[in-house]
């Protein structure tokens, strides 16, 4: 079971890397007002959602404790990110505020995961 959990943790990290990487590649364009949500951001967020749900289920099946408040907050943040990226995914330009919000929420999700023990 530990190997399976670790595989899903790795996939979850790949998802966050895709979301954050997509954001970082558009930072210069954000300054110019031409930033857009790239497909990697949507796919990364979806990967995070699926693997995160799987991780909660696997950890509970393995009788490990799960901090439901932490997971709930991370889920709400991810749903907001997904909503913003999904709705505006076909737009040529996204407002600086929306784009910065996705980046800020992504970083907040990373800090919650890493620092909340």
mmCIF file of N, CA, C and O in Angstrom, residues 3 12 14 27 38 68 75 89 91:
data_model
loop_
_atom_site.group_PDB
_atom_site.id
_atom_site.type_symbol
_atom_site.label_atom_id
_atom_site.label_comp_id
_atom_site.label_asym_id
_atom_site.label_seq_id
_atom_site.Cartn_x
_atom_site.Cartn_y
_atom_site.Cartn_z
ATOM 1 N N UNK A 3 3.727 1.747 -1.438
ATOM 2 C CA UNK A 3 4.231 2.032 -2.784
ATOM 3 C C UNK A 3 3.157 2.743 -3.594
ATOM 4 O O UNK A 3 3.438 3.731 -4.284
ATOM 5 N N UNK A 12 0.752 13.605 -7.764
ATOM 6 C CA UNK A 12 0.195 14.846 -7.211
ATOM 7 C C UNK A 12 1.214 15.987 -7.335
ATOM 8 O O UNK A 12 0.863 17.112 -7.701
ATOM 9 N N UNK A 14 3.613 16.128 -9.570
ATOM 10 C CA UNK A 14 3.693 16.445 -11.002
ATOM 11 C C UNK A 14 2.555 17.377 -11.396
ATOM 12 O O UNK A 14 2.744 18.321 -12.165
ATOM 13 N N UNK A 27 4.325 34.559 -16.666
ATOM 14 C CA UNK A 27 4.564 35.740 -15.837
ATOM 15 C C UNK A 27 4.971 36.949 -16.666
ATOM 16 O O UNK A 27 4.496 38.063 -16.434
ATOM 17 N N UNK A 38 -2.762 28.429 -19.887
ATOM 18 C CA UNK A 38 -2.292 27.413 -20.824
ATOM 19 C C UNK A 38 -2.877 26.054 -20.426
ATOM 20 O O UNK A 38 -3.249 25.839 -19.274
ATOM 21 N N UNK A 68 -8.866 16.259 8.021
ATOM 22 C CA UNK A 68 -9.958 16.618 7.129
ATOM 23 C C UNK A 68 -10.108 18.126 6.942
ATOM 24 O O UNK A 68 -10.537 18.575 5.878
ATOM 25 N N UNK A 75 -8.923 21.517 -0.875
ATOM 26 C CA UNK A 75 -9.907 21.194 -1.911
ATOM 27 C C UNK A 75 -10.658 22.440 -2.361
ATOM 28 O O UNK A 75 -10.852 22.650 -3.564
ATOM 29 N N UNK A 89 -10.247 29.250 -20.045
ATOM 30 C CA UNK A 89 -9.190 28.512 -20.738
ATOM 31 C C UNK A 89 -9.085 28.847 -22.214
ATOM 32 O O UNK A 89 -8.020 28.718 -22.801
ATOM 33 N N UNK A 91 -9.813 31.851 -23.597
ATOM 34 C CA UNK A 91 -9.620 33.289 -23.809
ATOM 35 C C UNK A 91 -8.191 33.566 -24.250
ATOM 36 O O UNK A 91 -7.249 32.946 -23.767
#
